[in-house]
PDB file of C-alpha atoms in Angstrom:
ATOM      1  CA  UNK A   9       7.583  -5.592  15.019  1.00  0.00           C
ATOM      2  CA  UNK A  10       9.701  -4.493  12.678  1.00  0.00           C
ATOM      3  CA  UNK A  11       8.579  -3.753   8.870  1.00  0.00           C
ATOM      4  CA  UNK A  12       9.942  -2.596   5.305  1.00  0.00           C
ATOM      5  CA  UNK A  13       7.604  -1.875   2.536  1.00  0.00           C
ATOM      6  CA  UNK A  14       9.353  -1.842  -1.069  1.00  0.00           C
ATOM      7  CA  UNK A  15       7.668  -0.497  -4.098  1.00  0.00           C
ATOM      8  CA  UNK A  16       5.933   2.308  -4.817  1.00  0.00           C
ATOM      9  CA  UNK A  17       6.001   6.190  -4.081  1.00  0.00           C
ATOM     10  CA  UNK A  18       3.748   9.040  -5.611  1.00  0.00           C
ATOM     11  CA  UNK A  19       2.881  12.570  -4.430  1.00  0.00           C
ATOM     12  CA  UNK A  20      -1.317  12.842  -5.358  1.00  0.00           C
ATOM     13  CA  UNK A  21      -1.744  15.887  -7.004  1.00  0.00           C
ATOM     14  CA  UNK A  22      -5.340  17.450  -5.729  1.00  0.00           C
ATOM     15  CA  UNK A  23      -6.136  19.724  -8.845  1.00  0.00           C
ATOM     16  CA  UNK A  24      -8.856  21.588  -6.793  1.00  0.00           C
ATOM     17  CA  UNK A  25      -6.721  22.663  -4.208  1.00  0.00           C
ATOM     18  CA  UNK A  26      -3.481  23.276  -5.963  1.00  0.00           C
ATOM     19  CA  UNK A  27      -1.841  21.048  -3.318  1.00  0.00           C
ATOM     20  CA  UNK A  28       0.208  17.343  -3.349  1.00  0.00           C
ATOM     21  CA  UNK A  29       0.709  14.869  -0.629  1.00  0.00           C
ATOM     22  CA  UNK A  30       2.590  12.066  -0.606  1.00  0.00           C
ATOM     23  CA  UNK A  31       1.391   8.542  -1.300  1.00  0.00           C
ATOM     24  CA  UNK A  32       1.754   5.375  -2.863  1.00  0.00           C
ATOM     25  CA  UNK A  33       0.649   1.642  -1.499  1.00  0.00           C
ATOM     26  CA  UNK A  34       4.032   1.040  -0.173  1.00  0.00           C
ATOM     27  CA  UNK A  35       5.501   4.622   1.028  1.00  0.00           C
ATOM     28  CA  UNK A  36       1.863   4.700   2.949  1.00  0.00           C
ATOM     29  CA  UNK A  37       2.032   1.277   4.617  1.00  0.00           C
ATOM     30  CA  UNK A  38       5.790   2.026   5.843  1.00  0.00           C
ATOM     31  CA  UNK A  39       4.320   5.636   7.325  1.00  0.00           C
ATOM     32  CA  UNK A  40       1.107   4.446   8.539  1.00  0.00           C
ATOM     33  CA  UNK A  41       2.939   1.337  10.144  1.00  0.00           C
ATOM     34  CA  UNK A  42       5.269   3.480  11.940  1.00  0.00           C
ATOM     35  CA  UNK A  43       2.708   5.969  13.783  1.00  0.00           C
ATOM     36  CA  UNK A  44       1.022   3.006  14.665  1.00  0.00           C
ATOM     37  CA  UNK A  45       4.107   2.914  16.952  1.00  0.00           C
ATOM     38  CA  UNK A  46       5.954  -0.415  15.478  1.00  0.00           C
ATOM     39  CA  UNK A  47       9.528  -0.756  16.688  1.00  0.00           C
ATOM     40  CA  UNK A  48      11.047   0.212  13.560  1.00  0.00           C
ATOM     41  CA  UNK A  49       9.670   0.844   9.951  1.00  0.00           C
ATOM     42  CA  UNK A  50      11.754   1.124   6.512  1.00  0.00           C
ATOM     43  CA  UNK A  51      11.123   1.857   2.958  1.00  0.00           C
ATOM     44  CA  UNK A  52      12.943   0.864  -0.359  1.00  0.00           C
ATOM     45  CA  UNK A  53      11.931   2.879  -3.273  1.00  0.00           C
ATOM     46  CA  UNK A  54      12.855   5.088  -6.578  1.00  0.00           C
ATOM     47  CA  UNK A  55      12.141   8.350  -6.422  1.00  0.00           C
ATOM     48  CA  UNK A  56      12.945  11.389  -8.838  1.00  0.00           C
ATOM     49  CA  UNK A  57      15.189  14.572  -8.310  1.00  0.00           C
ATOM     50  CA  UNK A  58      12.386  16.845  -8.314  1.00  0.00           C
ATOM     51  CA  UNK A  59      10.050  18.952  -5.928  1.00  0.00           C
ATOM     52  CA  UNK A  60       7.635  16.127  -5.057  1.00  0.00           C
ATOM     53  CA  UNK A  61      10.608  13.768  -4.199  1.00  0.00           C
ATOM     54  CA  UNK A  62      12.075  16.597  -2.199  1.00  0.00           C
ATOM     55  CA  UNK A  63       8.751  16.721  -0.248  1.00  0.00           C
ATOM     56  CA  UNK A  64       8.640  13.042   0.049  1.00  0.00           C
ATOM     57  CA  UNK A  65      12.140  12.517   1.476  1.00  0.00           C
ATOM     58  CA  UNK A  66      11.330  15.825   4.147  1.00  0.00           C
ATOM     59  CA  UNK A  67       8.157  13.819   5.115  1.00  0.00           C
ATOM     60  CA  UNK A  68       9.877  10.110   5.542  1.00  0.00           C
ATOM     61  CA  UNK A  69      12.428  12.010   8.041  1.00  0.00           C
ATOM     62  CA  UNK A  70       9.663  13.838   9.978  1.00  0.00           C
ATOM     63  CA  UNK A  71       7.949  10.286   9.987  1.00  0.00           C
ATOM     64  CA  UNK A  72      10.956   8.363  11.324  1.00  0.00           C
ATOM     65  CA  UNK A  73      10.776   6.346   8.792  1.00  0.00           C
ATOM     66  CA  UNK A  74      14.140   4.320   7.597  1.00  0.00           C
ATOM     67  CA  UNK A  75      14.554   5.408   4.133  1.00  0.00           C
ATOM     68  CA  UNK A  76      18.790   4.606   3.543  1.00  0.00           C
ATOM     69  CA  UNK A  77      18.453   2.449   0.820  1.00  0.00           C
ATOM     70  CA  UNK A  78      16.463   4.476  -1.573  1.00  0.00           C
ATOM     71  CA  UNK A  79      17.459   5.359  -4.761  1.00  0.00           C
ATOM     72  CA  UNK A  80      17.050   8.732  -6.909  1.00  0.00           C
ATOM     73  CA  UNK A  81      17.193   8.792 -10.193  1.00  0.00           C
ATOM     74  CA  UNK A  82      17.330  11.740 -12.594  1.00  0.00           C
ATOM     75  CA  UNK A  83      13.715  12.816 -13.652  1.00  0.00           C
ATOM     76  CA  UNK A  84      10.132  13.373 -12.133  1.00  0.00           C
ATOM     77  CA  UNK A  85       8.893  11.424  -9.224  1.00  0.00           C
ATOM     78  CA  UNK A  86       5.570   9.365  -9.785  1.00  0.00           C
ATOM     79  CA  UNK A  87       2.758  11.846  -9.517  1.00  0.00           C
ATOM     80  CA  UNK A  88      -1.090  10.884  -9.532  1.00  0.00           C
ATOM     81  CA  UNK A  89      -4.055  13.253 -10.491  1.00  0.00           C
ATOM     82  CA  UNK A  90      -6.272  13.172  -7.750  1.00  0.00           C
ATOM     83  CA  UNK A  91     -10.151  14.523  -7.473  1.00  0.00           C
ATOM     84  CA  UNK A  92     -13.380  13.948  -5.503  1.00  0.00           C
ATOM     85  CA  UNK A  93     -16.702  13.172  -5.996  1.00  0.00           C
ATOM     86  CA  UNK A  94     -19.446  14.381  -3.542  1.00  0.00           C
ATOM     87  CA  UNK A  95     -19.134  11.706  -0.968  1.00  0.00           C
ATOM     88  CA  UNK A  96     -15.367  12.262  -0.320  1.00  0.00           C
ATOM     89  CA  UNK A  97     -14.207   9.171  -2.633  1.00  0.00           C
ATOM     90  CA  UNK A  98     -11.129   9.701  -4.516  1.00  0.00           C
ATOM     91  CA  UNK A  99     -11.154   9.532  -8.346  1.00  0.00           C
ATOM     92  CA  UNK A 100      -7.871   9.256 -10.390  1.00  0.00           C
ATOM     93  CA  UNK A 101      -8.153  11.006 -13.770  1.00  0.00           C
ATOM     94  CA  UNK A 102      -4.398  11.193 -14.834  1.00  0.00           C
ATOM     95  CA  UNK A 103      -1.010  10.463 -13.662  1.00  0.00           C
ATOM     96  CA  UNK A 104       3.048  10.657 -14.926  1.00  0.00           C
ATOM     97  CA  UNK A 105       2.603   6.798 -15.161  1.00  0.00           C
ATOM     98  CA  UNK A 106       4.771   6.077 -12.033  1.00  0.00           C
ATOM     99  CA  UNK A 107       7.508   8.834 -12.783  1.00  0.00           C
ATOM    100  CA  UNK A 108      11.089   7.712 -12.920  1.00  0.00           C
ATOM    101  CA  UNK A 109      10.296   4.719 -10.699  1.00  0.00           C
ATOM    102  CA  UNK A 110       8.287   2.536 -13.698  1.00  0.00           C
ATOM    103  CA  UNK A 111      10.940   3.362 -16.312  1.00  0.00           C
ATOM    104  CA  UNK A 112      13.967   2.339 -13.954  1.00  0.00           C
ATOM    105  CA  UNK A 113      12.558  -0.736 -11.792  1.00  0.00           C
ATOM    106  CA  UNK A 114      13.617  -1.621  -8.730  1.00  0.00           C
ATOM    107  CA  UNK A 115      16.774  -4.077  -8.505  1.00  0.00           C
ATOM    108  CA  UNK A 116      17.781  -5.559  -5.099  1.00  0.00           C
ATOM    109  CA  UNK A 117      21.604  -6.020  -4.152  1.00  0.00           C
ATOM    110  CA  UNK A 118      22.852  -8.524  -1.795  1.00  0.00           C
ATOM    111  CA  UNK A 119      23.208  -5.494   0.856  1.00  0.00           C
ATOM    112  CA  UNK A 120      19.552  -4.942   0.449  1.00  0.00           C
ATOM    113  CA  UNK A 121      18.661  -8.545   0.803  1.00  0.00           C
ATOM    114  CA  UNK A 122      20.823  -8.800   4.033  1.00  0.00           C
ATOM    115  CA  UNK A 123      18.812  -5.635   5.252  1.00  0.00           C
ATOM    116  CA  UNK A 124      15.611  -6.847   4.634  1.00  0.00           C
ATOM    117  CA  UNK A 125      15.957 -10.132   6.346  1.00  0.00           C
ATOM    118  CA  UNK A 126      16.572  -7.436   9.572  1.00  0.00           C
ATOM    119  CA  UNK A 127      12.643  -7.076   9.263  1.00  0.00           C
ATOM    120  CA  UNK A 128       9.658  -9.186  10.679  1.00  0.00           C
ATOM    121  CA  UNK A 129       7.405  -8.505   7.655  1.00  0.00           C
ATOM    122  CA  UNK A 130       7.940  -7.149   4.057  1.00  0.00           C
ATOM    123  CA  UNK A 131       5.129  -5.572   2.131  1.00  0.00           C
ATOM    124  CA  UNK A 132       5.074  -4.603  -1.235  1.00  0.00           C
ATOM    125  CA  UNK A 133       1.835  -4.464  -3.952  1.00  0.00           C
ATOM    126  CA  UNK A 134       1.087  -4.691  -7.447  1.00  0.00           C
ATOM    127  CA  UNK A 135       2.369  -1.373  -8.187  1.00  0.00           C
ATOM    128  CA  UNK A 136       5.554  -2.149  -7.121  1.00  0.00           C
ATOM    129  CA  UNK A 137       7.133  -4.568  -9.962  1.00  0.00           C
ATOM    130  CA  UNK A 138       9.676  -6.737  -7.777  1.00  0.00           C
ATOM    131  CA  UNK A 139       7.411 -10.057  -8.429  1.00  0.00           C
ATOM    132  CA  UNK A 140      10.498 -11.361  -9.976  1.00  0.00           C
ATOM    133  CA  UNK A 141      12.091 -11.530  -6.240  1.00  0.00           C
ATOM    134  CA  UNK A 142       9.129 -12.798  -4.264  1.00  0.00           C
ATOM    135  CA  UNK A 143      10.814 -16.346  -4.480  1.00  0.00           C
ATOM    136  CA  UNK A 144      14.106 -15.220  -3.188  1.00  0.00           C
ATOM    137  CA  UNK A 145      12.414 -13.411  -0.281  1.00  0.00           C
ATOM    138  CA  UNK A 146       9.800 -16.124   0.674  1.00  0.00           C
ATOM    139  CA  UNK A 147      11.997 -18.329   3.154  1.00  0.00           C
ATOM    140  CA  UNK A 148      13.804 -14.941   4.492  1.00  0.00           C
ATOM    141  CA  UNK A 149      10.719 -13.120   5.617  1.00  0.00           C
ATOM    142  CA  UNK A 150       7.229 -12.781   5.869  1.00  0.00           C
ATOM    143  CA  UNK A 151       5.421 -11.095   2.677  1.00  0.00           C
ATOM    144  CA  UNK A 152       2.230  -9.021   2.582  1.00  0.00           C
ATOM    145  CA  UNK A 153       1.107  -8.160  -1.018  1.00  0.00           C
ATOM    146  CA  UNK A 154      -1.623  -5.533  -2.120  1.00  0.00           C
ATOM    147  CA  UNK A 155      -3.422  -7.005  -5.248  1.00  0.00           C
ATOM    148  CA  UNK A 156      -5.437  -4.005  -5.988  1.00  0.00           C
ATOM    149  CA  UNK A 157      -7.884  -4.808  -8.410  1.00  0.00           C
ATOM    150  CA  UNK A 158      -5.443  -7.249  -9.946  1.00  0.00           C
ATOM    151  CA  UNK A 159      -7.058 -10.928 -10.382  1.00  0.00           C
ATOM    152  CA  UNK A 160      -5.969 -12.213 -13.505  1.00  0.00           C
ATOM    153  CA  UNK A 161      -5.295 -16.027 -12.925  1.00  0.00           C
ATOM    154  CA  UNK A 162      -2.064 -16.210 -14.037  1.00  0.00           C
ATOM    155  CA  UNK A 163      -1.258 -13.642 -12.169  1.00  0.00           C
ATOM    156  CA  UNK A 164      -2.299 -15.013  -8.936  1.00  0.00           C
ATOM    157  CA  UNK A 165      -0.307 -18.230  -9.767  1.00  0.00           C
ATOM    158  CA  UNK A 166       2.742 -16.164  -9.965  1.00  0.00           C
ATOM    159  CA  UNK A 167       2.502 -14.238  -6.597  1.00  0.00           C
ATOM    160  CA  UNK A 168       0.282 -16.002  -4.416  1.00  0.00           C
ATOM    161  CA  UNK A 169       2.505 -19.026  -3.770  1.00  0.00           C
ATOM    162  CA  UNK A 170       5.148 -16.497  -2.238  1.00  0.00           C
ATOM    163  CA  UNK A 171       2.800 -13.916  -0.100  1.00  0.00           C
ATOM    164  CA  UNK A 172       1.647 -14.775   3.394  1.00  0.00           C
ATOM    165  CA  UNK A 173      -1.010 -11.682   3.646  1.00  0.00           C
ATOM    166  CA  UNK A 174      -2.977 -10.834   0.328  1.00  0.00           C
ATOM    167  CA  UNK A 175      -4.925  -7.907  -0.163  1.00  0.00           C
ATOM    168  CA  UNK A 176      -7.438  -6.972  -3.052  1.00  0.00           C
ATOM    169  CA  UNK A 177      -9.846  -4.136  -3.604  1.00  0.00           C
ATOM    170  CA  UNK A 178     -13.211  -5.881  -4.383  1.00  0.00           C
ATOM    171  CA  UNK A 179     -15.824  -2.907  -4.358  1.00  0.00           C
ATOM    172  CA  UNK A 180     -16.527  -4.137  -7.925  1.00  0.00           C
ATOM    173  CA  UNK A 181     -16.983  -7.208  -7.099  1.00  0.00           C
ATOM    174  CA  UNK A 182     -19.878  -9.387  -5.531  1.00  0.00           C
ATOM    175  CA  UNK A 183     -19.820 -11.152  -2.242  1.00  0.00           C
ATOM    176  CA  UNK A 184     -19.660 -14.503  -4.377  1.00  0.00           C
ATOM    177  CA  UNK A 185     -17.065 -13.461  -6.433  1.00  0.00           C
ATOM    178  CA  UNK A 186     -15.409 -12.119  -3.463  1.00  0.00           C
ATOM    179  CA  UNK A 187     -15.547 -15.935  -2.045  1.00  0.00           C
ATOM    180  CA  UNK A 188     -14.152 -17.652  -5.101  1.00  0.00           C
ATOM    181  CA  UNK A 189     -11.279 -15.347  -5.209  1.00  0.00           C
ATOM    182  CA  UNK A 190     -10.316 -15.691  -1.357  1.00  0.00           C
ATOM    183  CA  UNK A 191     -10.596 -19.542  -1.733  1.00  0.00           C
ATOM    184  CA  UNK A 192      -8.696 -19.415  -4.899  1.00  0.00           C
ATOM    185  CA  UNK A 193      -5.849 -17.070  -3.317  1.00  0.00           C
ATOM    186  CA  UNK A 194      -5.846 -19.515  -0.591  1.00  0.00           C
ATOM    187  CA  UNK A 195      -5.362 -22.363  -2.516  1.00  0.00           C
ATOM    188  CA  UNK A 196      -2.122 -21.215  -4.428  1.00  0.00           C
ATOM    189  CA  UNK A 197      -0.273 -20.350  -1.194  1.00  0.00           C
ATOM    190  CA  UNK A 198      -1.599 -17.454   0.486  1.00  0.00           C
ATOM    191  CA  UNK A 199      -2.544 -18.121   4.177  1.00  0.00           C
ATOM    192  CA  UNK A 200      -4.653 -14.816   4.879  1.00  0.00           C
ATOM    193  CA  UNK A 201      -6.713 -13.337   2.188  1.00  0.00           C
ATOM    194  CA  UNK A 202      -8.313 -10.026   2.724  1.00  0.00           C
ATOM    195  CA  UNK A 203     -10.775  -7.935   0.654  1.00  0.00           C
ATOM    196  CA  UNK A 204     -11.716  -4.679   1.202  1.00  0.00           C
ATOM    197  CA  UNK A 205     -15.001  -3.559  -0.336  1.00  0.00           C
ATOM    198  CA  UNK A 206     -15.644   0.052   0.505  1.00  0.00           C
ATOM    199  CA  UNK A 207     -18.564   0.923   2.301  1.00  0.00           C
ATOM    200  CA  UNK A 208     -19.621  -2.981   2.351  1.00  0.00           C
ATOM    201  CA  UNK A 209     -17.017  -3.539   4.594  1.00  0.00           C
ATOM    202  CA  UNK A 210     -14.537  -5.960   4.394  1.00  0.00           C
ATOM    203  CA  UNK A 211     -14.414  -9.900   4.299  1.00  0.00           C
ATOM    204  CA  UNK A 212     -11.551 -12.129   4.929  1.00  0.00           C
ATOM    205  CA  UNK A 213     -10.662 -15.852   4.855  1.00  0.00           C
ATOM    206  CA  UNK A 214      -7.887 -18.013   6.788  1.00  0.00           C
ATOM    207  CA  UNK A 215      -8.431 -21.369   5.722  1.00  0.00           C
ATOM    208  CA  UNK A 216     -10.622 -22.441   8.469  1.00  0.00           C
ATOM    209  CA  UNK A 217     -14.322 -19.866   8.180  1.00  0.00           C
ATOM    210  CA  UNK A 218     -15.028 -16.512   6.249  1.00  0.00           C
ATOM    211  CA  UNK A 219     -14.576 -13.366   8.435  1.00  0.00           C
ATOM    212  CA  UNK A 220     -16.138  -9.880   7.972  1.00  0.00           C
ATOM    213  CA  UNK A 221     -16.197  -6.540   9.289  1.00  0.00           C
ATOM    214  CA  UNK A 222     -18.522  -3.854   8.711  1.00  0.00           C
ATOM    215  CA  UNK A 223     -17.078   0.122   8.200  1.00  0.00           C
ATOM    216  CA  UNK A 224     -17.034   1.979  11.248  1.00  0.00           C
ATOM    217  CA  UNK A 225     -19.204   5.097  10.437  1.00  0.00           C
ATOM    218  CA  UNK A 226     -17.439   8.390   9.972  1.00  0.00           C
ATOM    219  CA  UNK A 227     -17.786  12.067   8.670  1.00  0.00           C
ATOM    220  CA  UNK A 228     -16.001  11.349   5.141  1.00  0.00           C
ATOM    221  CA  UNK A 229     -13.699  13.792   3.810  1.00  0.00           C
ATOM    222  CA  UNK A 230     -11.130  12.026   1.417  1.00  0.00           C
ATOM    223  CA  UNK A 231     -10.898   7.921   1.150  1.00  0.00           C
ATOM    224  CA  UNK A 232      -7.897   8.272  -0.404  1.00  0.00           C
ATOM    225  CA  UNK A 233      -5.315   5.920   1.313  1.00  0.00           C
ATOM    226  CA  UNK A 234      -7.848   4.118   3.304  1.00  0.00           C
ATOM    227  CA  UNK A 235      -7.399   0.658   2.322  1.00  0.00           C
ATOM    228  CA  UNK A 236      -3.555   1.135   2.779  1.00  0.00           C
ATOM    229  CA  UNK A 237      -4.339   2.467   6.537  1.00  0.00           C
ATOM    230  CA  UNK A 238      -6.863  -0.504   6.762  1.00  0.00           C
ATOM    231  CA  UNK A 239      -3.576  -2.695   5.832  1.00  0.00           C
ATOM    232  CA  UNK A 240      -1.272  -1.232   8.132  1.00  0.00           C
ATOM    233  CA  UNK A 241      -3.641  -1.435  10.937  1.00  0.00           C
ATOM    234  CA  UNK A 242      -4.425  -4.840  10.541  1.00  0.00           C
ATOM    235  CA  UNK A 243      -0.750  -5.851   9.870  1.00  0.00           C
ATOM    236  CA  UNK A 244       0.047  -4.453  13.022  1.00  0.00           C
ATOM    237  CA  UNK A 245      -2.439  -5.403  15.163  1.00  0.00           C
ATOM    238  CA  UNK A 246      -2.234  -9.770  13.393  1.00  0.00           C
ATOM    239  CA  UNK A 247       1.359  -9.520  13.925  1.00  0.00           C
ATOM    240  CA  UNK A 248       1.279  -8.620  17.773  1.00  0.00           C
ATOM    241  CA  UNK A 249      -1.809 -10.863  18.823  1.00  0.00           C
ATOM    242  CA  UNK A 250      -2.919 -12.933  16.065  1.00  0.00           C
ATOM    243  CA  UNK A 251      -5.851 -12.041  16.402  1.00  0.00           C
ATOM    244  CA  UNK A 252      -7.911 -11.915  13.354  1.00  0.00           C
ATOM    245  CA  UNK A 253     -11.355 -10.167  14.725  1.00  0.00           C
ATOM    246  CA  UNK A 254      -9.034  -7.689  16.503  1.00  0.00           C
ATOM    247  CA  UNK A 255      -6.825  -7.164  13.353  1.00  0.00           C
ATOM    248  CA  UNK A 256     -10.184  -6.726  11.667  1.00  0.00           C
ATOM    249  CA  UNK A 257     -11.141  -3.974  14.164  1.00  0.00           C
ATOM    250  CA  UNK A 258      -8.083  -2.433  14.332  1.00  0.00           C
ATOM    251  CA  UNK A 259      -7.499  -2.227  10.635  1.00  0.00           C
ATOM    252  CA  UNK A 260     -11.210  -0.578  10.236  1.00  0.00           C
ATOM    253  CA  UNK A 261     -10.669   1.924  12.542  1.00  0.00           C
ATOM    254  CA  UNK A 262      -7.782   3.286  11.484  1.00  0.00           C
ATOM    255  CA  UNK A 263      -9.328   3.385   7.761  1.00  0.00           C
ATOM    256  CA  UNK A 264     -11.699   5.286   9.151  1.00  0.00           C
ATOM    257  CA  UNK A 265      -9.425   7.862  11.074  1.00  0.00           C
ATOM    258  CA  UNK A 266      -7.675   8.434   7.507  1.00  0.00           C
ATOM    259  CA  UNK A 267     -10.995   9.050   5.760  1.00  0.00           C
ATOM    260  CA  UNK A 268     -11.235  12.433   8.004  1.00  0.00           C
ATOM    261  CA  UNK A 269      -8.076  13.989   6.497  1.00  0.00           C
ATOM    262  CA  UNK A 270      -7.123  15.125   2.894  1.00  0.00           C
ATOM    263  CA  UNK A 271      -4.705  12.966   1.610  1.00  0.00           C
ATOM    264  CA  UNK A 272      -2.950   9.327   3.094  1.00  0.00           C
ATOM    265  CA  UNK A 273      -1.603  10.549   5.635  1.00  0.00           C
ATOM    266  CA  UNK A 274      -1.944  14.454   5.483  1.00  0.00           C
ATOM    267  CA  UNK A 275       1.247  16.936   4.586  1.00  0.00           C
ATOM    268  CA  UNK A 276      -0.186  18.965   1.653  1.00  0.00           C
ATOM    269  CA  UNK A 277       2.275  21.268   0.203  1.00  0.00           C
ATOM    270  CA  UNK A 278       1.201  23.822  -2.184  1.00  0.00           C
ATOM    271  CA  UNK A 279       1.869  22.828  -5.934  1.00  0.00           C
ATOM    272  CA  UNK A 280       1.016  24.720  -9.133  1.00  0.00           C
ATOM    273  CA  UNK A 281       2.579  22.677 -12.016  1.00  0.00           C
ATOM    274  CA  UNK A 282       4.645  24.326 -14.917  1.00  0.00           C
ATOM    275  CA  UNK A 283       3.549  21.635 -17.482  1.00  0.00           C
ATOM    276  CA  UNK A 284      -0.480  20.195 -17.226  1.00  0.00           C
ATOM    277  CA  UNK A 285       0.408  17.699 -19.827  1.00  0.00           C
ATOM    278  CA  UNK A 286       2.899  15.606 -17.557  1.00  0.00           C
ATOM    279  CA  UNK A 287      -0.040  14.873 -15.575  1.00  0.00           C
ATOM    280  CA  UNK A 288      -3.181  14.823 -17.796  1.00  0.00           C
TER     281      UNK A 288
END
């Protein structure tokens, strides 16, 4: 299996630790899939030229993720300020609004399209701002998309027809609301619709039945990245064996392991910002 992730990257600044950890949905999925022994994992995104960007590049090299087609701009990398509550649940308390990536935006070239087509699966998200190219990509590669909490009907109509795997964060939704959302996304074109619900586990619909998977009990240190870990575990398993039940178990196990450590996949680096206002 060859996977490519396109879009958001950040560093998560844990203010209470004075450390930054590499993150961002697309970046996380690229790294976490590689850790699950996929044959090849690639990442395309826009980085800044600061310390945070240098840390991300160093980590991608160590994790053997192909980042040969990244862009770098003159400016700060995306950064989010993170706090943890008494249960280890991550709470976002500020950001620099995506840094340089949000201001420049990713524009794919013909060379990028040729590179993408060498992969089996593309993962991206609502944070990546590449919805405009999904119609061009649909017939070239299977697409996985993380909607996070975005359930606006106009947005679903814009994206669902072009993505095979749709993931949502639904801790704030009732089970009935989740069922309505899953059926709506499926009718619009997504073939596998999955909603992660925090401590309430996962619901998934594939047009035939609704599946559910409970969380795996673990000593939680930090939930940041757990959803991305679930996505990576699910995709790697499902692409290999086409079993919903096995993929749900694999995703849950992967998410459980992530909760045992700080950051989405580690690599905390000491960080003392000179300008606190930049990340409030």
